[in-house]
Coordinates of C-alpha atoms and ligand atoms in Angstrom, one line a residue:
X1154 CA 13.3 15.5 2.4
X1155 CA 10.6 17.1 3.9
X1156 CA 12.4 19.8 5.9
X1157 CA 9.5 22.5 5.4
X1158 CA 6.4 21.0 6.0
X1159 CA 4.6 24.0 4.1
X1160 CA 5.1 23.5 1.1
X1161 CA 5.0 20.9 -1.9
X1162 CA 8.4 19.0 -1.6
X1163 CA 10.1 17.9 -4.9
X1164 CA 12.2 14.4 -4.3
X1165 CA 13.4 12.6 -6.8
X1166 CA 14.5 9.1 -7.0
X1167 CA 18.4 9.7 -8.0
X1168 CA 18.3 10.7 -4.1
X1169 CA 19.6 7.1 -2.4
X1170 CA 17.3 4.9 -1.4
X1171 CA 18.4 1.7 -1.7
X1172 CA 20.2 1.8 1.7
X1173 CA 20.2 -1.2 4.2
X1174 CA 18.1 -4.1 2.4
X1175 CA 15.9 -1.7 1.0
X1176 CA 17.0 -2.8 -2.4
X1177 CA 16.6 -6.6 -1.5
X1178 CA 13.9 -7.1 -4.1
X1179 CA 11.9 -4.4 -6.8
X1180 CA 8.2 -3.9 -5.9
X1181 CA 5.4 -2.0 -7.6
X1182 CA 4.7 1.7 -6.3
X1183 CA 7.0 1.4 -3.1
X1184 CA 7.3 4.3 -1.4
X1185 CA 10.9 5.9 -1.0
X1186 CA 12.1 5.4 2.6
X1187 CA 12.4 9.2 3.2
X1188 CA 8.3 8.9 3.4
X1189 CA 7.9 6.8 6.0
X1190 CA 11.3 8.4 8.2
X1191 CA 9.6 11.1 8.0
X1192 CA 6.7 9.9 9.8
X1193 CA 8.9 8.5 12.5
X1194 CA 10.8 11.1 13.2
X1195 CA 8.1 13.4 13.6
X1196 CA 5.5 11.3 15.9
X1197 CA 7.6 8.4 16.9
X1198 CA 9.2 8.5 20.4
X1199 CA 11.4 5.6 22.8
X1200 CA 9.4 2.9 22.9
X1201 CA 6.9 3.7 20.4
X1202 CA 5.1 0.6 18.6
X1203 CA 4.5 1.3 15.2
X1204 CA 2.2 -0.6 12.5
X1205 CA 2.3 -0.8 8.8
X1206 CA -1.3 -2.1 7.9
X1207 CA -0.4 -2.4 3.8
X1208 CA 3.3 -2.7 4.3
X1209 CA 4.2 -4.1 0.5
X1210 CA 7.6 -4.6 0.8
X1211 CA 8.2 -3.4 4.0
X1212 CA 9.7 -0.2 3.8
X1213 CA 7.9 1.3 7.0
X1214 CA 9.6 -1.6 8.8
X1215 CA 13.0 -1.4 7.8
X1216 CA 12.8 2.5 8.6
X1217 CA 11.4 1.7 11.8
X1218 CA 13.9 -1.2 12.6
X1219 CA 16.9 1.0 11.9
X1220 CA 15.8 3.7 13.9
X1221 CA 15.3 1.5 17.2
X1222 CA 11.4 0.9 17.2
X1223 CA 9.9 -2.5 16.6
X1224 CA 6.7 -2.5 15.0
X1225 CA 3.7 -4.9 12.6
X1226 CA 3.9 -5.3 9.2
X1227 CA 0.4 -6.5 7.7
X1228 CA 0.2 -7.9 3.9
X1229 CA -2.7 -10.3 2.4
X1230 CA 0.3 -11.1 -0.2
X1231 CA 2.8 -14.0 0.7
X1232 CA 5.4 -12.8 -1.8
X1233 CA 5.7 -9.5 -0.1
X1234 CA 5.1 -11.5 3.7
X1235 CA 8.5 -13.1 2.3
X1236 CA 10.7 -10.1 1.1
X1237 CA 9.2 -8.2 4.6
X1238 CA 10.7 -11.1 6.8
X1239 CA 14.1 -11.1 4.5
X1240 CA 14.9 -7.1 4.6
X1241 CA 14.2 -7.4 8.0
X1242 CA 15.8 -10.0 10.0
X1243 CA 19.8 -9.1 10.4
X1244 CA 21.9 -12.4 10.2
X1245 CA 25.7 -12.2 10.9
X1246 CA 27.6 -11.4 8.0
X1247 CA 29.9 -14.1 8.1
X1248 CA 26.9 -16.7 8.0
X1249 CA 25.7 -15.2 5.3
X1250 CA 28.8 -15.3 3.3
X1251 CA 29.3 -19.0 3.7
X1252 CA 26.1 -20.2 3.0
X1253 CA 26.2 -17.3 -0.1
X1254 CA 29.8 -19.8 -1.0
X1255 CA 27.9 -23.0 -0.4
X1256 CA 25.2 -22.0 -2.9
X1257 CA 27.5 -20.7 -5.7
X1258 CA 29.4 -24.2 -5.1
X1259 CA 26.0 -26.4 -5.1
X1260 CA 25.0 -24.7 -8.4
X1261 CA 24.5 -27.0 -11.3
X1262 CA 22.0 -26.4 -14.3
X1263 CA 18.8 -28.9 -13.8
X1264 CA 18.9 -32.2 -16.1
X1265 CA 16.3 -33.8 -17.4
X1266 CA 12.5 -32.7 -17.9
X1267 CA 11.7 -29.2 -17.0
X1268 CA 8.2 -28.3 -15.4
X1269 CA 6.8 -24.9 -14.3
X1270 CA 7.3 -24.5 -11.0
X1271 CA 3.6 -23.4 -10.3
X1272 CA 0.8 -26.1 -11.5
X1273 CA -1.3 -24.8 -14.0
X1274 CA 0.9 -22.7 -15.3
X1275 CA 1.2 -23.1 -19.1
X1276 CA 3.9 -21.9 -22.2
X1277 CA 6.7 -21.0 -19.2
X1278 CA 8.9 -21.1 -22.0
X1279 CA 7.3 -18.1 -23.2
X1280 CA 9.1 -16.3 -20.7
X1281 CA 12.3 -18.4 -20.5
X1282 CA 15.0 -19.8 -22.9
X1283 CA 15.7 -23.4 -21.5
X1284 CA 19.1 -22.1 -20.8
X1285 CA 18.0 -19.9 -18.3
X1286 CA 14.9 -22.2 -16.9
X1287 CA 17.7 -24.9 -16.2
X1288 CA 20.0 -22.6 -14.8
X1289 CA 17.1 -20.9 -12.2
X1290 CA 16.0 -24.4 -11.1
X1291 CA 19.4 -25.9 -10.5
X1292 CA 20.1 -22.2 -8.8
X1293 CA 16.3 -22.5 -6.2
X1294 CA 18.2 -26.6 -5.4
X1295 CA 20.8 -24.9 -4.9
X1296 CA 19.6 -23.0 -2.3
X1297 CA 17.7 -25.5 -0.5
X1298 CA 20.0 -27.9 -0.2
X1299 CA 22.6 -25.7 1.4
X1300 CA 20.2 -23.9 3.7
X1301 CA 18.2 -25.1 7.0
X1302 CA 14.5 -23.5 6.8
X1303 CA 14.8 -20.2 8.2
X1304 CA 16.4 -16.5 7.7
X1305 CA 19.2 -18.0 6.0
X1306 CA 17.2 -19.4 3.4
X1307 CA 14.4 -16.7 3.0
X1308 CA 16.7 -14.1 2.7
X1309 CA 18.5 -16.4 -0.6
X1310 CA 14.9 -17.3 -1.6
X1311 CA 14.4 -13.7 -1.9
X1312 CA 17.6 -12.8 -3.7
X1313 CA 17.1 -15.9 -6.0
X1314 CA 13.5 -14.1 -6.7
X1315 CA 15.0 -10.5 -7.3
X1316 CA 16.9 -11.3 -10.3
X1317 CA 14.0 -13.6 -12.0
X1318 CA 12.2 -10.5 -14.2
X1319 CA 15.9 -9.6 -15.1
X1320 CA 17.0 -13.0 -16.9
X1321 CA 13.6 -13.5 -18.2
X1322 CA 12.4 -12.5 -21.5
X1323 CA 9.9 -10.1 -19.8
X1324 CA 10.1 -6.5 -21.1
X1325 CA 12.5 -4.2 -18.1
X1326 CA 10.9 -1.1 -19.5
X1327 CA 7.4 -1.8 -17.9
X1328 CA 6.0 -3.0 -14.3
X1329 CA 3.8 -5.5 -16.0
X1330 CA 4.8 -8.7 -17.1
X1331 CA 5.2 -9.3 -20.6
X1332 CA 7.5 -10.2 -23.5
X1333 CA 7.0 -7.0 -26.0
X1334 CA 6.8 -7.8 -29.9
X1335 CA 9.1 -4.9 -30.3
X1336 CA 11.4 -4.4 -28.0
X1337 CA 13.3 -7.8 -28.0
X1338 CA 15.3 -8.3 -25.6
X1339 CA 18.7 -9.9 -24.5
X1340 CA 18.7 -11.2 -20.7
X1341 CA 21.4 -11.2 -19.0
X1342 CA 23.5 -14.4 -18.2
X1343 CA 21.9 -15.7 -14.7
X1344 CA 25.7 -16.4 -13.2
X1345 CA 26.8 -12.7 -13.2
X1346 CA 23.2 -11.4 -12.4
X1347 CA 23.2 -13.9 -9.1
X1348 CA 26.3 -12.8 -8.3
X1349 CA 25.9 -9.3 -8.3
X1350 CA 22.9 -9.4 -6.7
X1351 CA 24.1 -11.8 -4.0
X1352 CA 26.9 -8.4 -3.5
X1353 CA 24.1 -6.1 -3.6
X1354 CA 22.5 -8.1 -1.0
X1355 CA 25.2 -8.7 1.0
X1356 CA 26.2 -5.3 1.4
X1357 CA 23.0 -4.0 2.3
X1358 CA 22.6 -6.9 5.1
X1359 CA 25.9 -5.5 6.5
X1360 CA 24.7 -1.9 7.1
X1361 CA 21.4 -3.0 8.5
X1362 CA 23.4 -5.2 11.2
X1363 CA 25.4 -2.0 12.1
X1364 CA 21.8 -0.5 13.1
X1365 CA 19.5 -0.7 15.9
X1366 CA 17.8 -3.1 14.2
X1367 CA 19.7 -5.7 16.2
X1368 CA 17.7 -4.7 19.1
X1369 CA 14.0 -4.6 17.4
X1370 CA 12.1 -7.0 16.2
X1371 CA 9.3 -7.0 12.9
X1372 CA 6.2 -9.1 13.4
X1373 CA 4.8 -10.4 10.2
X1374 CA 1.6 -12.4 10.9
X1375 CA 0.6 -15.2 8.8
X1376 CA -3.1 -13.9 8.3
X1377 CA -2.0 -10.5 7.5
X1378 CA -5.1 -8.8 6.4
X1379 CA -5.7 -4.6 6.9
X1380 CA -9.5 -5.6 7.2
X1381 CA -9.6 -7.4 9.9
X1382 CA -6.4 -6.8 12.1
X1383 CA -4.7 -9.5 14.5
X1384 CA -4.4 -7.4 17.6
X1385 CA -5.7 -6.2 20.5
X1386 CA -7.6 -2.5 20.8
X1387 CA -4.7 0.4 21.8
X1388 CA -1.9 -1.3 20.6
X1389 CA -0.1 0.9 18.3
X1390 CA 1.5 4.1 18.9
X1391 CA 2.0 5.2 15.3
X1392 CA 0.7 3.3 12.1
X1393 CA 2.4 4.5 8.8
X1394 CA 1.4 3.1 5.5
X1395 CA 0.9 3.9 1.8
X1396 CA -2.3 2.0 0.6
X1397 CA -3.2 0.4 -2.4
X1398 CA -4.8 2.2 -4.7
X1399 CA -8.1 2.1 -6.7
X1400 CA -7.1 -0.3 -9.6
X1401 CA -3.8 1.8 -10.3
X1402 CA -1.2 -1.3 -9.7
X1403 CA -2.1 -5.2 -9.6
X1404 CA 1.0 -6.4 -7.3
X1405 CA 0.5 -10.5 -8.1
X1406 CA 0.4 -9.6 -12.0
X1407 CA 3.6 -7.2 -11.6
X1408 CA 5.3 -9.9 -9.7
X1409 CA 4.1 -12.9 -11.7
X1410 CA 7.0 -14.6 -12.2
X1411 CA 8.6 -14.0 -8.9
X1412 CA 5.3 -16.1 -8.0
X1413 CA 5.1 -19.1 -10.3
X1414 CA 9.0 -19.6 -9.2
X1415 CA 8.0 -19.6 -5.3
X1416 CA 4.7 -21.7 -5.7
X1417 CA 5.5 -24.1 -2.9
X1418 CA 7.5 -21.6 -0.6
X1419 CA 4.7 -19.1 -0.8
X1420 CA 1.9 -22.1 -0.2
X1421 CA 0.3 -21.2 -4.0
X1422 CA 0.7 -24.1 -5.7
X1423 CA -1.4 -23.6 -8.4
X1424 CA -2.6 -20.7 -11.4
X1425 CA -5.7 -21.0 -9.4
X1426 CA -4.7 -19.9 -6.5
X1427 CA -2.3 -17.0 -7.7
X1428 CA -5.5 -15.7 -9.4
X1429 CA -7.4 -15.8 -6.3
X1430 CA -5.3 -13.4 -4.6
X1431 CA -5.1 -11.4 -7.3
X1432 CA -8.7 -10.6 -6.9
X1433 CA -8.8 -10.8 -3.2
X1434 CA -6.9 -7.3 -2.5
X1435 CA -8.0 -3.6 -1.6
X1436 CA -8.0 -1.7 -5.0
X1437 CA -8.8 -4.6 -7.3
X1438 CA -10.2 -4.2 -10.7
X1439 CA -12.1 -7.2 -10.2
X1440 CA -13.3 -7.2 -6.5
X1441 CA -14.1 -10.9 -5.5
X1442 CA -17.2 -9.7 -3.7
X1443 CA -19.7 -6.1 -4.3
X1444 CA -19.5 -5.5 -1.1
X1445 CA -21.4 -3.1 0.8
X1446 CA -20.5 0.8 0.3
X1447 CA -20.0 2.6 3.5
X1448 CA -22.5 4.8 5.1
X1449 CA -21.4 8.4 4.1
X1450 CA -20.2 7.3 0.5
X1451 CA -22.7 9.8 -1.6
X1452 CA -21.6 12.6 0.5
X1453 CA -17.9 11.9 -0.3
X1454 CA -18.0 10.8 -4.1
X1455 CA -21.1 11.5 -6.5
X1456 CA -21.6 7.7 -7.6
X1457 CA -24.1 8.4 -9.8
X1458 CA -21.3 10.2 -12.3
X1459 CA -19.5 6.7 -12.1
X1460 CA -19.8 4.9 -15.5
X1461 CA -22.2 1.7 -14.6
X1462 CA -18.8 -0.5 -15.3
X1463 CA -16.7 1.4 -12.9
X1464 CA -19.4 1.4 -10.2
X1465 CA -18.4 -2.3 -8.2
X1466 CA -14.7 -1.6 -8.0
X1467 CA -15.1 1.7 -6.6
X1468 CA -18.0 0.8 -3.9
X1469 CA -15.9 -2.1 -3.1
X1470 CA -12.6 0.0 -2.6
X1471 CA -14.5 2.4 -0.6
X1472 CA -16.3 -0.6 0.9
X1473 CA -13.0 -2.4 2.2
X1474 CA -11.5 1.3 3.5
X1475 CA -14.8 2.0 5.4
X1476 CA -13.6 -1.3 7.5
X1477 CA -9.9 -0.7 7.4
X1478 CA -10.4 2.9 8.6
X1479 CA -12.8 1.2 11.3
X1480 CA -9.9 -1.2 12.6
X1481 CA -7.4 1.2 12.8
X1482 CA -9.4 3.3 15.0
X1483 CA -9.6 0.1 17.2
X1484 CA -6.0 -0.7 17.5
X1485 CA -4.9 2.9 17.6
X1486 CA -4.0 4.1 21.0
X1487 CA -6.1 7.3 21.7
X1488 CA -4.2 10.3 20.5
X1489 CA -2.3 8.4 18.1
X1490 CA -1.2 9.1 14.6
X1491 CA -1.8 7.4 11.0
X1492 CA 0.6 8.8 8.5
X1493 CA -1.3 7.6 5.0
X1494 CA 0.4 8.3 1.9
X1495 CA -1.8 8.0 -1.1
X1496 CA -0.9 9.2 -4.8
X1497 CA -3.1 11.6 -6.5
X1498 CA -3.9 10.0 -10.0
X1499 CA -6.0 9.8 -13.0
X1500 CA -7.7 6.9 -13.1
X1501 CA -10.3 5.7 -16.1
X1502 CA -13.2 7.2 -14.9
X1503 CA -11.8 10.5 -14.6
X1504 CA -9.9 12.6 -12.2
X1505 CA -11.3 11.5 -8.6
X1506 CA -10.0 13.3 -5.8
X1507 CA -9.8 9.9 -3.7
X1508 CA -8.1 11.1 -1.0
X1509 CA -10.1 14.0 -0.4
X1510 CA -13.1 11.1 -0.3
X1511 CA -10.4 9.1 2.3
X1512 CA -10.1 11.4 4.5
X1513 CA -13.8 12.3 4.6
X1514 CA -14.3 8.4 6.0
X1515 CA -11.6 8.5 8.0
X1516 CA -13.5 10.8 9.8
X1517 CA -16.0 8.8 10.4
X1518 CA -14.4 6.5 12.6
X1519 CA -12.6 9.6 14.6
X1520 CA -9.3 10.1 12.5
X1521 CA -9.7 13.3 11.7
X1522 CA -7.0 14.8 9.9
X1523 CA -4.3 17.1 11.2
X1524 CA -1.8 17.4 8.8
X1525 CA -1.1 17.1 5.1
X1526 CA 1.5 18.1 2.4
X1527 CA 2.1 17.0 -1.2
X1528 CA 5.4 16.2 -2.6
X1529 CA 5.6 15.6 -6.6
X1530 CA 8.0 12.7 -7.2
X1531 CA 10.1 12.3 -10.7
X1532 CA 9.6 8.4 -11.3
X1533 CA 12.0 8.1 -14.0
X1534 CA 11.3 4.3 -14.8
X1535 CA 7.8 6.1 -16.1
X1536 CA 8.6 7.9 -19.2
X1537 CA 5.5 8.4 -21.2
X1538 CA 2.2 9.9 -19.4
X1539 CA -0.4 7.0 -20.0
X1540 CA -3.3 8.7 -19.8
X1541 CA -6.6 7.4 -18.7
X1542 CA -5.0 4.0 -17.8
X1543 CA -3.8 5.2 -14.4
X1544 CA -1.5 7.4 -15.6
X1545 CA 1.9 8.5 -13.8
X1546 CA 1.1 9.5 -10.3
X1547 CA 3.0 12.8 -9.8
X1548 CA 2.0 14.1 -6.6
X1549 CA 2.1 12.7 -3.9
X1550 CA -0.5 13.0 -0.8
X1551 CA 1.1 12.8 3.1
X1552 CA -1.4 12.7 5.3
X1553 CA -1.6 13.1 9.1
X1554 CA -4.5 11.2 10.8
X1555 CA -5.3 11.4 14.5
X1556 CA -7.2 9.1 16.3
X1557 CA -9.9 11.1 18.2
X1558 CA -9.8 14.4 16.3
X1559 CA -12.5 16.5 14.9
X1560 CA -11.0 18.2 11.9
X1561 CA -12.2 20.4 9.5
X1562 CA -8.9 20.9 7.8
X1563 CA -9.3 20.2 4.2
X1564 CA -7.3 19.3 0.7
X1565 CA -7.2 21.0 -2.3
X1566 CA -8.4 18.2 -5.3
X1567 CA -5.3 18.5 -7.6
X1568 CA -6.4 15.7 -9.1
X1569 CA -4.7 16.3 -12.7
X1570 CA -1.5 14.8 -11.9
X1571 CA 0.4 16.3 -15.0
X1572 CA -0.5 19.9 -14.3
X1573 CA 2.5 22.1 -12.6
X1574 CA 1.5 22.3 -9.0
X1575 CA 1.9 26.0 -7.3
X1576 CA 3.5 25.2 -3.8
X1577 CA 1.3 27.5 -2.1
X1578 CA -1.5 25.5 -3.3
X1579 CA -0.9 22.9 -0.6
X1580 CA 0.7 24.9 2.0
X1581 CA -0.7 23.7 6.0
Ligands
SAM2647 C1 1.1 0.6 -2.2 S1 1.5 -1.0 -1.6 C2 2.6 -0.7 -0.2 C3 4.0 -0.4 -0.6 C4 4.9 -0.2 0.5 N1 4.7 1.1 1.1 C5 6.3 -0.3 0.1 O1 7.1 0.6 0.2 O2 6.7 -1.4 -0.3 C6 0.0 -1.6 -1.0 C7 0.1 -3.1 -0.5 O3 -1.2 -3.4 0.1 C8 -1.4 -4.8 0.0 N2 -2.8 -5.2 0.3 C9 -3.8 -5.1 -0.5 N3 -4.9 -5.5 0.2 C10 -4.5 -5.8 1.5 C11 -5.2 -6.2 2.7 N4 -6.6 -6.4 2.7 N5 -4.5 -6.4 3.8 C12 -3.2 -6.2 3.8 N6 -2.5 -5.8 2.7 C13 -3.2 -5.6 1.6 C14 -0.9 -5.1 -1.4 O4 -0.5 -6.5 -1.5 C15 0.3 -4.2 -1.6 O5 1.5 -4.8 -1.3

């Protein structure tokens, strides 16, 4: 990975990177844990506390556990809350294995009436035969009666969750979820699918308890929100973090079905509910609120070219940044870094260079930036450029922050993310 820090990096994801319990459970535009080792082994030192303020799935915080530092992961999502605690709280294998035996024992399919897991939730056997739908519910019993609440349980919850898009009728070939016309398809029986995965998961659990993980720990607040952080001023020594994007990936709608199956374990127990949180995140289509834009926005992005329908989800992304960039510069210690990853894509409204715009208001709460390389990544799950509908995001920005700098260092906009990048382009 990033060996020579001047010059474009090409990684591509036949590289490993499911180690540890990074492969626990699939998650939309998670970054590959060279990214965020990278940060850490260039501005983390003994000791060092380390923050992920939009930690998804948690990558940041399994990198940082295995390496020895504890640190924050912060996510509005429960799902992802969920799948952070799981990859990242070791249990003994040998506890692990029994319960995994007690499960596979417990397992019958459900009898009797079936209902969708999440109220409101209508046509669930749209997306599953009545095969499989008895065979999951008898599987998530299972579970719970052979586990106490805790680690044991989360991590099989999460498991149990990782193989739902798989034996669902829901099209593999596309984050989103939905049953294509075209490609039908065959899911997989849920017996050998649980069972590999349980492996998989295994596995993975055993290399992270030969880490230092052991000896860190990975705080996942409850009220996990980037916007208005749970901690003190001058807490963290390094925050590292790839953010969501404006309107490129809707994570509820990706992971829809994970969600309807978790309703009461992720405290969304109804359709109306999921669909609140779906509009309540940074980067949402359909911002709950037009909030306020910052200050400095017409001096970073010329609003007036924004097509009228456009207008409220960008203010509002650039809104909700404004006052994440504004807590971050609180709980940063002074001096400290924020490595901020952010993909440089097409969006409907154009080519937008956001993170040249990020990094303009990131200096305006005193994180200047120091440091900055692109890396193109080959996302081979993406096949076909869609263009104009957030399109493939082929570079990828890595961008040094430091709390207290003045920095005129700037970006070039390589904002067409199809065109062949010269290295020298984005050499610092
Ligand atoms: C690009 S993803 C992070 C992926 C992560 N780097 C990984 O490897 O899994 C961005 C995340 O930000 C979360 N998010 C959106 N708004 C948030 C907010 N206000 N506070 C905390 N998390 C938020 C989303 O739920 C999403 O999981």
């Amino acid at each position: 990975m990033p060996g020579n820090l001047n010059s474009l990096v090409s990684l591509s994801l036949t590289n490993r990177t499911n180690l540890l319990t990074h492969g626990l459970h699939r998650f939309p535009a998670k970054y590959i844990p060279q990214v965020p080792r990278w940060g850490l082994d260039s501005y983390a030192a003994l000791g060092s506390y380390v923050l992920d303020p939009f930690a998804g799935s948690g990558t940041t915080n399994l990198e940082a556990a295995a390496h020895g530092y504890s640190s924050v992961a912060l996510e509005i999502n429960p799902l992802s809350r969920l799948i952070i605690r799981a990859k990242n709280t070791p249990i003994p294998d040998d506890e692990l294995e029994a319960a995994a035996k007690r499960v596979r024992a417990a397992w019958r399919p459900h009898e009797g009436p079936l209902r969708a897991p999440m109220a409101g939730v209508v046509n669930f056997d749209h997306w599953f035969s009545d095969a499989t739908w008895r065979q999951l519910a008898g599987l998530k019993d299972a579970v719970k009666s052979e586990t106490e609440p805790g680690a044991i349980r989360e991590f099989f919850l999460v498991v149990f969750s990782s193989i739902i898009r798989a034996v669902s009728n829901a099209d593999d070939q596309s984050q989103k979820t939905y049953v294509s016309g075209t490609r039908i398809k065959s899911p997989p029986p849920v017996t050998s699918t649980w069972d590999n995965a349980v492996r998989r998961s295994l596995s993975g659990m055993s290399e992270l308890n030969q880490t230092a993980a052991r000896h860190t720990h990975v705080t996942v607040p409850d009220t996990g929100n980037a916007l208005d952080i749970p901690f003190e001023a001058n807490t963290f020594d390094l925050a590292v973090t790839s953010p969501p994007y404006l309107d490129s990936v809707d994570y509820p709608y990706n992971l829809m079905l994970e969600h309807f199956w978790l309703a009461d374990e992720l405290g969304l127990p109804s359709r109306q509910d999921f669909n609140q949180l779906r509009h309540g995140q940074v980067g949402a289509k359909n911002p709950a609120s037009a909030e306020d834009p910052p200050r400095f926005i017409s001096d970073l992005l010329e609003v007036e070219t924004l097509p009228e329908y456009r207008r409220t989800a960008v203010l509002s992304y650039f809104a909700m940044m404004d006052q994440h960039f504004s807590e971050m510069a609180r709980v940063l210690k002074d001096g400290a870094r924020y490595v901020f990853v952010v993909g440089n894509s097409g969006t409907k409204i154009g080519p937008l260079p956001i993170h040249k715009a990020l990094i303009g208001l990131a200096q305006t709460h005193g994180l200047g930036l120091e440091h900055a390389f692109g890396y193109r990544l080959r996302r081979h799950y993406m096949k076909f450029p869609r263009a104009g509908r957030g399109g493939i995001i082929l570079v990828d920005w890595v961008l040094t922050l430091r709390k207290g700098l003045q920095s005129d260092l700037e970006v070039p906009d390589l904002v067409d993310s199809h065109v062949e990048v010269d290295p020298r382009a984005v050499a610092y």
